[in-house]
PDB file of N, CA and C in Angstrom:
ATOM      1  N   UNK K   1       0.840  -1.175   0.000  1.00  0.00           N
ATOM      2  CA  UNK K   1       0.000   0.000   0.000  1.00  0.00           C
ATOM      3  C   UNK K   1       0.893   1.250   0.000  1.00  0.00           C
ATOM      4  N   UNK K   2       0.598   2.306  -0.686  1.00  0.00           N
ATOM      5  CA  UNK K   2       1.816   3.337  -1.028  1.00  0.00           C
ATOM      6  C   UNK K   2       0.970   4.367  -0.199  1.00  0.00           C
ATOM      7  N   UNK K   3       2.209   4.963   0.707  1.00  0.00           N
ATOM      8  CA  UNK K   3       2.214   5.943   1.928  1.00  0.00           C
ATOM      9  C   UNK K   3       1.718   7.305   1.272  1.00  0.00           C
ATOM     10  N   UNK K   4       0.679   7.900   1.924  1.00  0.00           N
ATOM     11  CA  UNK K   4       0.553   9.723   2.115  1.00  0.00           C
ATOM     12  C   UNK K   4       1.946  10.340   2.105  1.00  0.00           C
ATOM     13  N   UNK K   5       1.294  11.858   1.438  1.00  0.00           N
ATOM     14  CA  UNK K   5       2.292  12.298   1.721  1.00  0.00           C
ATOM     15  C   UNK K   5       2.583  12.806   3.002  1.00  0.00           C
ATOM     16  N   UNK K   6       1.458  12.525   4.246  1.00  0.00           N
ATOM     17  CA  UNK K   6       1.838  13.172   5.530  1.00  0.00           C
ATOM     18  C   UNK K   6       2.633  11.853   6.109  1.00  0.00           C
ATOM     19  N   UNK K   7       2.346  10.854   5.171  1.00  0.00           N
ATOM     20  CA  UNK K   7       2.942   9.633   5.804  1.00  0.00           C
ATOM     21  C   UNK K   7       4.246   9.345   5.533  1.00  0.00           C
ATOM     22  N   UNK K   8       4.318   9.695   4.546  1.00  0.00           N
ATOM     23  CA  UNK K   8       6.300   9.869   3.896  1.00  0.00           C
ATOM     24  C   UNK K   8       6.867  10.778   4.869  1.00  0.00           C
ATOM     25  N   UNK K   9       5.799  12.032   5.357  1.00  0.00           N
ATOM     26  CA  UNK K   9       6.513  13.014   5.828  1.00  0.00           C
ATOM     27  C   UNK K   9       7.130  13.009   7.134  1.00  0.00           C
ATOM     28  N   UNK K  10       5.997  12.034   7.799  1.00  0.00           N
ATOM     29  CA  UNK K  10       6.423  11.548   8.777  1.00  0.00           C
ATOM     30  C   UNK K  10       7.628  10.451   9.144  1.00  0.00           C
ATOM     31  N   UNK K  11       7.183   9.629   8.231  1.00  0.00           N
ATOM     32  CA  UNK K  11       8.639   8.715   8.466  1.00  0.00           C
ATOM     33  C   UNK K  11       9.657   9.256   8.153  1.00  0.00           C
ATOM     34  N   UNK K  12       9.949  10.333   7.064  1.00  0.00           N
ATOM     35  CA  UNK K  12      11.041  11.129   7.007  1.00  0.00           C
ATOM     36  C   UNK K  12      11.498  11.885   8.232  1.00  0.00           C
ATOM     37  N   UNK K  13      10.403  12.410   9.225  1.00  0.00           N
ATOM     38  CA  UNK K  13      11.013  12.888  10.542  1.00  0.00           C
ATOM     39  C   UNK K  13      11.090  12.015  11.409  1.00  0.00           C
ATOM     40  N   UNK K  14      10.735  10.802  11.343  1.00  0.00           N
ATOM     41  CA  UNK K  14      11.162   9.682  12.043  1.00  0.00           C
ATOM     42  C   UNK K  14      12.466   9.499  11.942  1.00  0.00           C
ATOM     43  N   UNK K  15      13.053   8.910  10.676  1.00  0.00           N
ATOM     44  CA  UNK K  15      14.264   8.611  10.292  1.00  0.00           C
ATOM     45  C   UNK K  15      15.296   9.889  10.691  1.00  0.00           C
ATOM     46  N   UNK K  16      15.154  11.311  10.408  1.00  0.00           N
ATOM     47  CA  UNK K  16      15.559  12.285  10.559  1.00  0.00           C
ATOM     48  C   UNK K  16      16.343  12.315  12.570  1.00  0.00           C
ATOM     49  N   UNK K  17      15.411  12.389  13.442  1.00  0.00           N
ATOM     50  CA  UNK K  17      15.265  12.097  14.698  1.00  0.00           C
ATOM     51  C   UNK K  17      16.238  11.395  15.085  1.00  0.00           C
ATOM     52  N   UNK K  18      15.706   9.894  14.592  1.00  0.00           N
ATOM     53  CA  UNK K  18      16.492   8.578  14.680  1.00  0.00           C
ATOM     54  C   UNK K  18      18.287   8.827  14.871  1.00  0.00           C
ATOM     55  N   UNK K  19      18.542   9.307  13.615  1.00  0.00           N
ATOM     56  CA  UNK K  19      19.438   9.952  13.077  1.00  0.00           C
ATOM     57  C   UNK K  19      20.469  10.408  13.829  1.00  0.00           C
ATOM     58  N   UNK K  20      19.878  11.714  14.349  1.00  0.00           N
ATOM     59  CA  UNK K  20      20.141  12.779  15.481  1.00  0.00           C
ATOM     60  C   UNK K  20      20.437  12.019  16.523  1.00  0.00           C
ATOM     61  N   UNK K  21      19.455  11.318  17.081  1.00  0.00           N
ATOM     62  CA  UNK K  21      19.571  11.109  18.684  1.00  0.00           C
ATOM     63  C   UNK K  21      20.706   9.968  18.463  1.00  0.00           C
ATOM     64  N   UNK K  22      21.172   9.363  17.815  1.00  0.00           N
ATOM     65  CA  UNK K  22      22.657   8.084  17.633  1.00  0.00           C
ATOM     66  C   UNK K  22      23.641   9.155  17.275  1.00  0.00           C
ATOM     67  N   UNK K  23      23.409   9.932  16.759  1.00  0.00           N
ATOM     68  CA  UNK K  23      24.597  10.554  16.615  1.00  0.00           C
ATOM     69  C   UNK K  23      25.299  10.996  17.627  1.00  0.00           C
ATOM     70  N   UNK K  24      26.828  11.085  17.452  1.00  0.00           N
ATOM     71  CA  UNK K  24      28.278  11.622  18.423  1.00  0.00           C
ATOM     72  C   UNK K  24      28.541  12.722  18.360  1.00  0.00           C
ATOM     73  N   UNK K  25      28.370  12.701  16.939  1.00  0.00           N
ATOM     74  CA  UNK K  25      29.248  14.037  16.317  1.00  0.00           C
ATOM     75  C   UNK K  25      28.497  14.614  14.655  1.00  0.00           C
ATOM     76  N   UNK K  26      27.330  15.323  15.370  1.00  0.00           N
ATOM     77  CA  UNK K  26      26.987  16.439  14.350  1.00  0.00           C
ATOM     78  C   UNK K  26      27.446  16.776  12.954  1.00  0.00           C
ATOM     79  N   UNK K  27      28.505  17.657  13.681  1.00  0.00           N
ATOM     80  CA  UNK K  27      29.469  17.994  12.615  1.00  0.00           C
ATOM     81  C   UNK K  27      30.000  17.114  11.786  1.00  0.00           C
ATOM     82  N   UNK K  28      30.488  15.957  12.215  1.00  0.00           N
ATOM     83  CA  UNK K  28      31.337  14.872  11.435  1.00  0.00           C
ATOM     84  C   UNK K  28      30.068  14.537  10.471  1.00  0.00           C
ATOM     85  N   UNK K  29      29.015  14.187  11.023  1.00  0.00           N
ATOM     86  CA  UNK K  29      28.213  13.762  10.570  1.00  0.00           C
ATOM     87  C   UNK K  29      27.565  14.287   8.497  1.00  0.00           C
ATOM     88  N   UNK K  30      27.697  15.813   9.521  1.00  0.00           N
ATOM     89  CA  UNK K  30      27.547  16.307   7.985  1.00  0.00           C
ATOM     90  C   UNK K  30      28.376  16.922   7.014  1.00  0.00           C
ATOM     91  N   UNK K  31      29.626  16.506   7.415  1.00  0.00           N
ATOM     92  CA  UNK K  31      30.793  17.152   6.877  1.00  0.00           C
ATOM     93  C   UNK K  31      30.851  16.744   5.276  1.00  0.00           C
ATOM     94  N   UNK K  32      30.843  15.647   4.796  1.00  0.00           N
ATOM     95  CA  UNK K  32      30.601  15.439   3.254  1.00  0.00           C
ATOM     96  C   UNK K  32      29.638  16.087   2.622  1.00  0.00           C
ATOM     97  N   UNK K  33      28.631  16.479   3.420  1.00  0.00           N
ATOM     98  CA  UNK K  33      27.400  17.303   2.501  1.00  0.00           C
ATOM     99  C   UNK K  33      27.567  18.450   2.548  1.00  0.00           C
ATOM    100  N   UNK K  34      28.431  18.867   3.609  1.00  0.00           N
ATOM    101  CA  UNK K  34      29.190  20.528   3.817  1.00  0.00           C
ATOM    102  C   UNK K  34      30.476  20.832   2.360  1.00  0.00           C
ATOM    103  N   UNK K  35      31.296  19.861   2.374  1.00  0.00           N
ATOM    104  CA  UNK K  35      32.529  19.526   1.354  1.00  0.00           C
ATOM    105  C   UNK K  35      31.721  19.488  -0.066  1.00  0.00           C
ATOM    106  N   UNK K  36      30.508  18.697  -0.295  1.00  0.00           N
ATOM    107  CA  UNK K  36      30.006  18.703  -1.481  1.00  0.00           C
ATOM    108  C   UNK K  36      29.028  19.989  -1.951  1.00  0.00           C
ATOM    109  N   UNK K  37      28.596  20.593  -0.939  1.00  0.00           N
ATOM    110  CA  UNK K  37      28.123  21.608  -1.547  1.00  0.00           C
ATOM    111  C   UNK K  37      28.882  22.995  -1.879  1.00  0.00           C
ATOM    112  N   UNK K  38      29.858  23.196  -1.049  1.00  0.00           N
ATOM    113  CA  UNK K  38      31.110  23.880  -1.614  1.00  0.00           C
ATOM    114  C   UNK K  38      32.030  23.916  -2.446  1.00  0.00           C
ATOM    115  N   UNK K  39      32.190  22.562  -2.974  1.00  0.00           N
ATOM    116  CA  UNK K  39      33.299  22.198  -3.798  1.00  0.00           C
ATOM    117  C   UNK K  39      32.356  22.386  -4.970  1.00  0.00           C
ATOM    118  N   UNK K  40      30.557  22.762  -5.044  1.00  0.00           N
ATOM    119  CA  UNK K  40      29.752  22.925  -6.260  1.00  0.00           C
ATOM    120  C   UNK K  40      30.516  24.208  -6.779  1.00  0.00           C
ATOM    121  N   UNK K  41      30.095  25.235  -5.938  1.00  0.00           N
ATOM    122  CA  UNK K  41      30.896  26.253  -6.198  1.00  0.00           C
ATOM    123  C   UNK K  41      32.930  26.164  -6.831  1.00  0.00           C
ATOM    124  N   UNK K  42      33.248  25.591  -6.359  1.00  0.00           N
ATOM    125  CA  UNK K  42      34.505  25.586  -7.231  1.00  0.00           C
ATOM    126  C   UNK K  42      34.475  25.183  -8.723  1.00  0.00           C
ATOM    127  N   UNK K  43      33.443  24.241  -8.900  1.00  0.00           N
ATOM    128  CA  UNK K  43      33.380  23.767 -10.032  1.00  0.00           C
ATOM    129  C   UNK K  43      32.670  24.654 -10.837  1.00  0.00           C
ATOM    130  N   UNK K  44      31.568  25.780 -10.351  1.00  0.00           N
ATOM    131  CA  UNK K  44      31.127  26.328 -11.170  1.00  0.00           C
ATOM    132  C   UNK K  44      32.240  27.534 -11.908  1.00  0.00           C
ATOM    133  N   UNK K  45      33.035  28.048 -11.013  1.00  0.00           N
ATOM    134  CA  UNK K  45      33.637  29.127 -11.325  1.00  0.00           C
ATOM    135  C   UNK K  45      34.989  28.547 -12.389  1.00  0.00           C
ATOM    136  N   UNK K  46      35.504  26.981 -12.133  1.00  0.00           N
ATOM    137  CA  UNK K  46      36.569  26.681 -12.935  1.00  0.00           C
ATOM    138  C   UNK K  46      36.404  24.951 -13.366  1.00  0.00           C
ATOM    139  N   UNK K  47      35.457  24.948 -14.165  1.00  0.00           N
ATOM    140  CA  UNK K  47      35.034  23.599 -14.710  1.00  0.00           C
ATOM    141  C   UNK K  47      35.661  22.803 -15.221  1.00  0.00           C
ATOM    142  N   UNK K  48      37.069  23.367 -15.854  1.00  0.00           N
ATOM    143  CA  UNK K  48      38.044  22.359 -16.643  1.00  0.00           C
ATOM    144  C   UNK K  48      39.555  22.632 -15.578  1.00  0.00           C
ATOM    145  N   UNK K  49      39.224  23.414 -13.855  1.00  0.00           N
ATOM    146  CA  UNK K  49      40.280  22.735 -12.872  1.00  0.00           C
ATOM    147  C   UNK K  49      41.981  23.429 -13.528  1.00  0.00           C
ATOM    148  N   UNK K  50      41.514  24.637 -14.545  1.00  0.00           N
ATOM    149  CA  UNK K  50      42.816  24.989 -15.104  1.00  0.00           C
ATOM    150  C   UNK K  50      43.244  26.174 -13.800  1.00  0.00           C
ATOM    151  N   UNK K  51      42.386  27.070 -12.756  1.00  0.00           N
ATOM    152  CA  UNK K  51      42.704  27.828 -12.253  1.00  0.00           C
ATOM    153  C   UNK K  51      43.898  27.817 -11.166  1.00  0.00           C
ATOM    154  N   UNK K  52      44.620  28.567 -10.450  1.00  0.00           N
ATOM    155  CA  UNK K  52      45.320  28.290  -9.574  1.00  0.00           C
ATOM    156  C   UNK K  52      44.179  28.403  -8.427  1.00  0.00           C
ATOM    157  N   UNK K  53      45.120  27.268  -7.414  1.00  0.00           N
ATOM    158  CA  UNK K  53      43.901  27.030  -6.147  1.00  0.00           C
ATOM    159  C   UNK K  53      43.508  28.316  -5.269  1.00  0.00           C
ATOM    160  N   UNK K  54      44.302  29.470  -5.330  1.00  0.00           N
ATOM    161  CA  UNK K  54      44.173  30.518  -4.634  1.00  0.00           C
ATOM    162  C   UNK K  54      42.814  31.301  -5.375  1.00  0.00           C
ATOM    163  N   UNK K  55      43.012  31.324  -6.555  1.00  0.00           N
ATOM    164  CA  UNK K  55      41.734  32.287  -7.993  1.00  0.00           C
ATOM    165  C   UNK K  55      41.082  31.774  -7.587  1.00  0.00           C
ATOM    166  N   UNK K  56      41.050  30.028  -7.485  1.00  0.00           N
ATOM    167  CA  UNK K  56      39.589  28.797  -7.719  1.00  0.00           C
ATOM    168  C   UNK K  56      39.050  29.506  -6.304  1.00  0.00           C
ATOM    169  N   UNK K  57      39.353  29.698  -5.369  1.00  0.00           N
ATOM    170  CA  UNK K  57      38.766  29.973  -4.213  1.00  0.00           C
ATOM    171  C   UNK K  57      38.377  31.229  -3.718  1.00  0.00           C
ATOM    172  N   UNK K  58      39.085  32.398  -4.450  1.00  0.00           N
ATOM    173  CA  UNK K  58      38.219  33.441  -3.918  1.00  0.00           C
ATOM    174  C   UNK K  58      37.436  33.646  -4.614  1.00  0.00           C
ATOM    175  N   UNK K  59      37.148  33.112  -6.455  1.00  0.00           N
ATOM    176  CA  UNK K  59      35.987  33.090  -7.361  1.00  0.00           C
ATOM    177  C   UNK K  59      34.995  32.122  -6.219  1.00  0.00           C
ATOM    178  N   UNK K  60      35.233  31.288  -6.016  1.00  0.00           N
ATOM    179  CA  UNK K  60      34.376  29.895  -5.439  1.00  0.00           C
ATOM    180  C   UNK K  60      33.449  30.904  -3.930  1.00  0.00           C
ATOM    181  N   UNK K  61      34.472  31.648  -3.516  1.00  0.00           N
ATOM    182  CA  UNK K  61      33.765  32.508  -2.166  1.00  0.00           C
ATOM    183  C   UNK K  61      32.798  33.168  -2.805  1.00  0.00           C
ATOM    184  N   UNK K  62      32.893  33.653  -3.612  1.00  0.00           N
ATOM    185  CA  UNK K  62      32.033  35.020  -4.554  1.00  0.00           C
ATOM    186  C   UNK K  62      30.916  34.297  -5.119  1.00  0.00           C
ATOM    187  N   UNK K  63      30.960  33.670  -5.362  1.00  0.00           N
ATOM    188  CA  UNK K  63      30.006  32.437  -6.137  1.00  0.00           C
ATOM    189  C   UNK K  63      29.242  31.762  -4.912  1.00  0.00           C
ATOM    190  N   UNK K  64      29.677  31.172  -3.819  1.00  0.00           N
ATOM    191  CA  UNK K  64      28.644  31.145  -3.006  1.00  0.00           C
ATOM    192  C   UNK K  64      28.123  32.374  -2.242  1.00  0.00           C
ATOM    193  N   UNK K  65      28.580  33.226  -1.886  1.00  0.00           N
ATOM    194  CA  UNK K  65      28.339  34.357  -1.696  1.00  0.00           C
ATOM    195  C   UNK K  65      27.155  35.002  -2.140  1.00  0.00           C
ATOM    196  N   UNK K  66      27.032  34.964  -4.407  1.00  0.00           N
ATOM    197  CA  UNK K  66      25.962  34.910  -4.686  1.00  0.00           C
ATOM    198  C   UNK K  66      24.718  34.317  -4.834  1.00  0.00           C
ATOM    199  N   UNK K  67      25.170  32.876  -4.224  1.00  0.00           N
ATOM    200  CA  UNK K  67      24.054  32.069  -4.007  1.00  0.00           C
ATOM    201  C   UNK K  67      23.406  32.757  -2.867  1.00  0.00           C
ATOM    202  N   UNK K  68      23.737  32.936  -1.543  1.00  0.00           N
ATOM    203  CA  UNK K  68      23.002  33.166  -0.358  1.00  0.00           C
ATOM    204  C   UNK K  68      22.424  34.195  -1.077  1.00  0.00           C
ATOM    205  N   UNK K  69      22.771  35.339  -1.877  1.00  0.00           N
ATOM    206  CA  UNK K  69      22.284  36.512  -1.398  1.00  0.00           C
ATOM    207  C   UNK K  69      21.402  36.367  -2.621  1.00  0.00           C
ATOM    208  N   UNK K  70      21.332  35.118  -3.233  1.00  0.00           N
ATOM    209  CA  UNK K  70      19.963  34.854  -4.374  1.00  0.00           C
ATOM    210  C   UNK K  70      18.745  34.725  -3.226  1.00  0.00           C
ATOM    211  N   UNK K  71      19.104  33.731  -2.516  1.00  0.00           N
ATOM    212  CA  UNK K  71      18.501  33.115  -1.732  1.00  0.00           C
ATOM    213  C   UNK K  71      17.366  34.318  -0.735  1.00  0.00           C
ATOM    214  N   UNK K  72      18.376  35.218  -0.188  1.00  0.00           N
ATOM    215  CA  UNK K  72      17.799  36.460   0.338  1.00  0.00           C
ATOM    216  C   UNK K  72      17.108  37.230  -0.298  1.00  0.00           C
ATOM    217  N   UNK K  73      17.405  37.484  -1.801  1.00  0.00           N
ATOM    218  CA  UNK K  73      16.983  38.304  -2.424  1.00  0.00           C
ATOM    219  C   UNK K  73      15.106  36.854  -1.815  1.00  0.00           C
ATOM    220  N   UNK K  74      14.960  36.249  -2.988  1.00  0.00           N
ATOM    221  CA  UNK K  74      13.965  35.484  -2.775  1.00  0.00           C
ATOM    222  C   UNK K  74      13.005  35.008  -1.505  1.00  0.00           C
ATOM    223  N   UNK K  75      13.347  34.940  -0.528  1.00  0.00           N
ATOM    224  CA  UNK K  75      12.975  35.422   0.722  1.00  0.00           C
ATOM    225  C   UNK K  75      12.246  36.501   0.743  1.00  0.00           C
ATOM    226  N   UNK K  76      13.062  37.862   0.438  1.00  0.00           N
ATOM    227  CA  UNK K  76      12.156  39.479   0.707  1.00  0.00           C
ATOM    228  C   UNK K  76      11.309  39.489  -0.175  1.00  0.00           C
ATOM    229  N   UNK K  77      11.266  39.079  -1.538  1.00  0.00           N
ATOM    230  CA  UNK K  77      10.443  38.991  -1.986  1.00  0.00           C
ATOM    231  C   UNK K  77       9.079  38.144  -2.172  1.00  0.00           C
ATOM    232  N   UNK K  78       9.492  37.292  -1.464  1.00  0.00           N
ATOM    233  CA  UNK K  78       7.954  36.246  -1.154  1.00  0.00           C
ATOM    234  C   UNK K  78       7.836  36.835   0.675  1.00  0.00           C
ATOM    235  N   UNK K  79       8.344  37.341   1.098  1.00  0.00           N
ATOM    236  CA  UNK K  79       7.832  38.105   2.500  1.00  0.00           C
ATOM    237  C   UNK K  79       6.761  39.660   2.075  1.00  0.00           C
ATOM    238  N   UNK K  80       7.271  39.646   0.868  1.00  0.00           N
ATOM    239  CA  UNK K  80       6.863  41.062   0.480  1.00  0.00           C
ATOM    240  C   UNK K  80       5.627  40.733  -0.630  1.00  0.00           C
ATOM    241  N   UNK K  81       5.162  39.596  -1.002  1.00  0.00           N
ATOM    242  CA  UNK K  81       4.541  39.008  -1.769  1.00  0.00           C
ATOM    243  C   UNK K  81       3.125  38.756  -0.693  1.00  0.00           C
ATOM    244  N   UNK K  82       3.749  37.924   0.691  1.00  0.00           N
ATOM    245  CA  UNK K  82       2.982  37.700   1.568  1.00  0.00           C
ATOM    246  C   UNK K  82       2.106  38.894   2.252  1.00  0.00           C
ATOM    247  N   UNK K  83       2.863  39.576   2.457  1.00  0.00           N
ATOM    248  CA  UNK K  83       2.430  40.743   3.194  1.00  0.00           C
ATOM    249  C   UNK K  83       1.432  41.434   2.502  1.00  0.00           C
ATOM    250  N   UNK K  84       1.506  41.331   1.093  1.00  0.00           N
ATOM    251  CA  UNK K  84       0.133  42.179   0.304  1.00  0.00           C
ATOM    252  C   UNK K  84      -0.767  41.149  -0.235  1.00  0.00           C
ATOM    253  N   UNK K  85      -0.726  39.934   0.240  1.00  0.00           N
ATOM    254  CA  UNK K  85      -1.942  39.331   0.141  1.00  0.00           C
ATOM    255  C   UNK K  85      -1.615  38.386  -0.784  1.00  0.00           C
ATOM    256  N   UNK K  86      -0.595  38.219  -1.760  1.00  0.00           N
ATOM    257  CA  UNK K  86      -0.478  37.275  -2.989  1.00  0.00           C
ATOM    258  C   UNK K  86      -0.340  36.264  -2.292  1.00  0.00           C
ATOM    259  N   UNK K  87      -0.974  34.870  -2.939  1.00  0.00           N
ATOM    260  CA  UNK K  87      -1.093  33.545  -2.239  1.00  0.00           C
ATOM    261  C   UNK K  87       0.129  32.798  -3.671  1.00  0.00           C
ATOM    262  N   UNK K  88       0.416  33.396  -4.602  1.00  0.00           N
ATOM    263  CA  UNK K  88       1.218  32.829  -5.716  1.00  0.00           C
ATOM    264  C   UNK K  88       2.521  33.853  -5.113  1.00  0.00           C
ATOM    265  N   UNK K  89       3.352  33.001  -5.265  1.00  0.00           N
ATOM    266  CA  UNK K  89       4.797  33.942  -4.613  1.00  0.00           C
ATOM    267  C   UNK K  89       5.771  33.622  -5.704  1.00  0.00           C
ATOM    268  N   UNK K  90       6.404  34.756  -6.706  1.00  0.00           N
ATOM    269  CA  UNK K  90       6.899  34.493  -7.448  1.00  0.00           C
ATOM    270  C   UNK K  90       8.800  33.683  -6.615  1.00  0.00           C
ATOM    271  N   UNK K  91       9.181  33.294  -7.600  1.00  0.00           N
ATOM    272  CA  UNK K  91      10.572  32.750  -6.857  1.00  0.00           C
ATOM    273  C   UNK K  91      11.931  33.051  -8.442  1.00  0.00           C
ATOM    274  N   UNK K  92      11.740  33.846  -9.026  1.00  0.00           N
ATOM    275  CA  UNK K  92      12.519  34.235  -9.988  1.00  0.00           C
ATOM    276  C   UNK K  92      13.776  34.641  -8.912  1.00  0.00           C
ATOM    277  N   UNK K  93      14.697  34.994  -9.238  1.00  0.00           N
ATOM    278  CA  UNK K  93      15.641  35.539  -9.176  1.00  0.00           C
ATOM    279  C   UNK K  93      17.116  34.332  -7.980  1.00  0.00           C
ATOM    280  N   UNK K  94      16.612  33.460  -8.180  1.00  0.00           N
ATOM    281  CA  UNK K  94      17.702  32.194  -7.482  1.00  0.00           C
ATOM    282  C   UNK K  94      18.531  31.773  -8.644  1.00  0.00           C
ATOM    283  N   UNK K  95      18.240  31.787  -9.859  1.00  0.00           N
ATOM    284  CA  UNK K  95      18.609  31.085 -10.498  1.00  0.00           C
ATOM    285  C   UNK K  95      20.342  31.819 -11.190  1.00  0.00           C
ATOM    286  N   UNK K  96      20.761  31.468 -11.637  1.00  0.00           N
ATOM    287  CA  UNK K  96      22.080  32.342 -11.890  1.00  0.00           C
ATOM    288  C   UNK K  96      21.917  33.652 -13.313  1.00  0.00           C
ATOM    289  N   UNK K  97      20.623  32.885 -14.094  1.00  0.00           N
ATOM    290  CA  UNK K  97      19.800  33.581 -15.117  1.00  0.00           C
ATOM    291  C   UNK K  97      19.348  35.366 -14.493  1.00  0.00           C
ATOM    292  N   UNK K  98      19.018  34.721 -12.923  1.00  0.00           N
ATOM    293  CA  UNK K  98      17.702  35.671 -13.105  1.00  0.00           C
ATOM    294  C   UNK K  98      18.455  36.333 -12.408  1.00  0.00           C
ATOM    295  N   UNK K  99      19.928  36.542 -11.588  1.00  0.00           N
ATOM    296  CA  UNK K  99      20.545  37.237 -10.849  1.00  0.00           C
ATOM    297  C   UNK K  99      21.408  37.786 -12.038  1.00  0.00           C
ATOM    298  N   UNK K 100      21.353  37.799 -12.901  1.00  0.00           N
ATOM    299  CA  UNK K 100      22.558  38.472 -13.882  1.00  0.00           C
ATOM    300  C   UNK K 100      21.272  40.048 -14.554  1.00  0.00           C
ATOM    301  N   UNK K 101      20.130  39.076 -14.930  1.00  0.00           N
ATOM    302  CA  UNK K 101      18.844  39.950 -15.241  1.00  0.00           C
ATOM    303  C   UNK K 101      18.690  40.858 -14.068  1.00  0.00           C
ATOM    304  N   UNK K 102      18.594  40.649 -13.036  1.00  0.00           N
ATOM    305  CA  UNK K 102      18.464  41.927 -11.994  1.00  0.00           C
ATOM    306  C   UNK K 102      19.529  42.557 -11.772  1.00  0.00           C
ATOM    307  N   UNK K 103      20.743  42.167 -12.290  1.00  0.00           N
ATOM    308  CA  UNK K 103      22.144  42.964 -12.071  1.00  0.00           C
ATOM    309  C   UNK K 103      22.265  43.825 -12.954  1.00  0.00           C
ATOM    310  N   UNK K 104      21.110  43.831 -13.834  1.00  0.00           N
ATOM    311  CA  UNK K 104      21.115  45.188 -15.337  1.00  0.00           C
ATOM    312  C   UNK K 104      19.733  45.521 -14.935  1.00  0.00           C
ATOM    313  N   UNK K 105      19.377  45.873 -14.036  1.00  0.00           N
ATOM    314  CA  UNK K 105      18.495  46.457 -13.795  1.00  0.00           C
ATOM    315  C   UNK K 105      16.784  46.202 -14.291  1.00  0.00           C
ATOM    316  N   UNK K 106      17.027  44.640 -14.584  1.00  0.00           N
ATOM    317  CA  UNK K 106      15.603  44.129 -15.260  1.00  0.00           C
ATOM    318  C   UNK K 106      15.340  43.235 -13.860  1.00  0.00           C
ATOM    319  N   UNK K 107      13.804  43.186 -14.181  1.00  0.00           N
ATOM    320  CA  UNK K 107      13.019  42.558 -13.079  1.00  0.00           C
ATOM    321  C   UNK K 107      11.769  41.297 -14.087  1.00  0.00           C
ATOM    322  N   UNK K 108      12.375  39.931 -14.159  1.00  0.00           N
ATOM    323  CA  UNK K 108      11.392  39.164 -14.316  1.00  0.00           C
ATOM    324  C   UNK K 108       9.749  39.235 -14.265  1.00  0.00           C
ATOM    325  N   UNK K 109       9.722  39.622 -12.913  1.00  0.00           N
ATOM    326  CA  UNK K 109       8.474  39.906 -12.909  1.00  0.00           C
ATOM    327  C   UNK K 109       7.656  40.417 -12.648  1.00  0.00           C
ATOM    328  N   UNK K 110       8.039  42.081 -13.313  1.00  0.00           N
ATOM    329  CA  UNK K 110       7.393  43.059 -14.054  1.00  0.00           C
ATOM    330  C   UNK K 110       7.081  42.896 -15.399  1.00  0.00           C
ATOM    331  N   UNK K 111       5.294  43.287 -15.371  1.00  0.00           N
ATOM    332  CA  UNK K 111       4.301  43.133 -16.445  1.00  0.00           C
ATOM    333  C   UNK K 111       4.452  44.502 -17.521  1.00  0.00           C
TER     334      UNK K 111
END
């Protein structure tokens, strides 16, 4: 019999919990998913690995850097979406597309 989705959702915070409470060490714990989502960023800024490791990394800072502050941007704007009543919350501007478009002064989504 195939599970709800409150029922997936739940065993997912089951397992989640589970997880947690055996765990020693937190940190250790999530250290590969910390290493892999950072090292995304290196790869975006130098894909063929020709850069010196010092460039690869302060491009790689700047590059996650602009992720968070996609992220923020998207936030104020579905806080600011919320606040006047829209129940559709646009989410443009995360993407690396839509942060280059608002860096010239265009806005997705303006009609």
């Amino acid at each position: 019999m195939a599970l709800t989705s409150e029922q997936r959702r739940l065993r997912a915070a089951i397992a989640a919990h589970t997880l947690w409470a055996n765990c020693p060490d937190r940190s250790a714990q999530t250290a590969p998913a910390r290493t892999a989502f950072l090292q995304r960023f290196e790869r975006q800024v130098d894909p063929d690995g020709t850069l010196a490791p010092e460039e690869r990394a302060r491009r790689a800072e700047h590059a996650r850097k602009a992720w968070f502050k996609r992220l923020a941007l998207a936030s104020s704007r579905a806080r600011a979406a919320r606040s006047a009543g829209r129940s559709e919350v646009p989410i443009s501007g995360i993407t690396d597309e839509g942060s280059a478009q608002l860096s010239q002064g265009g806005d997705r989504d303006a009609a």
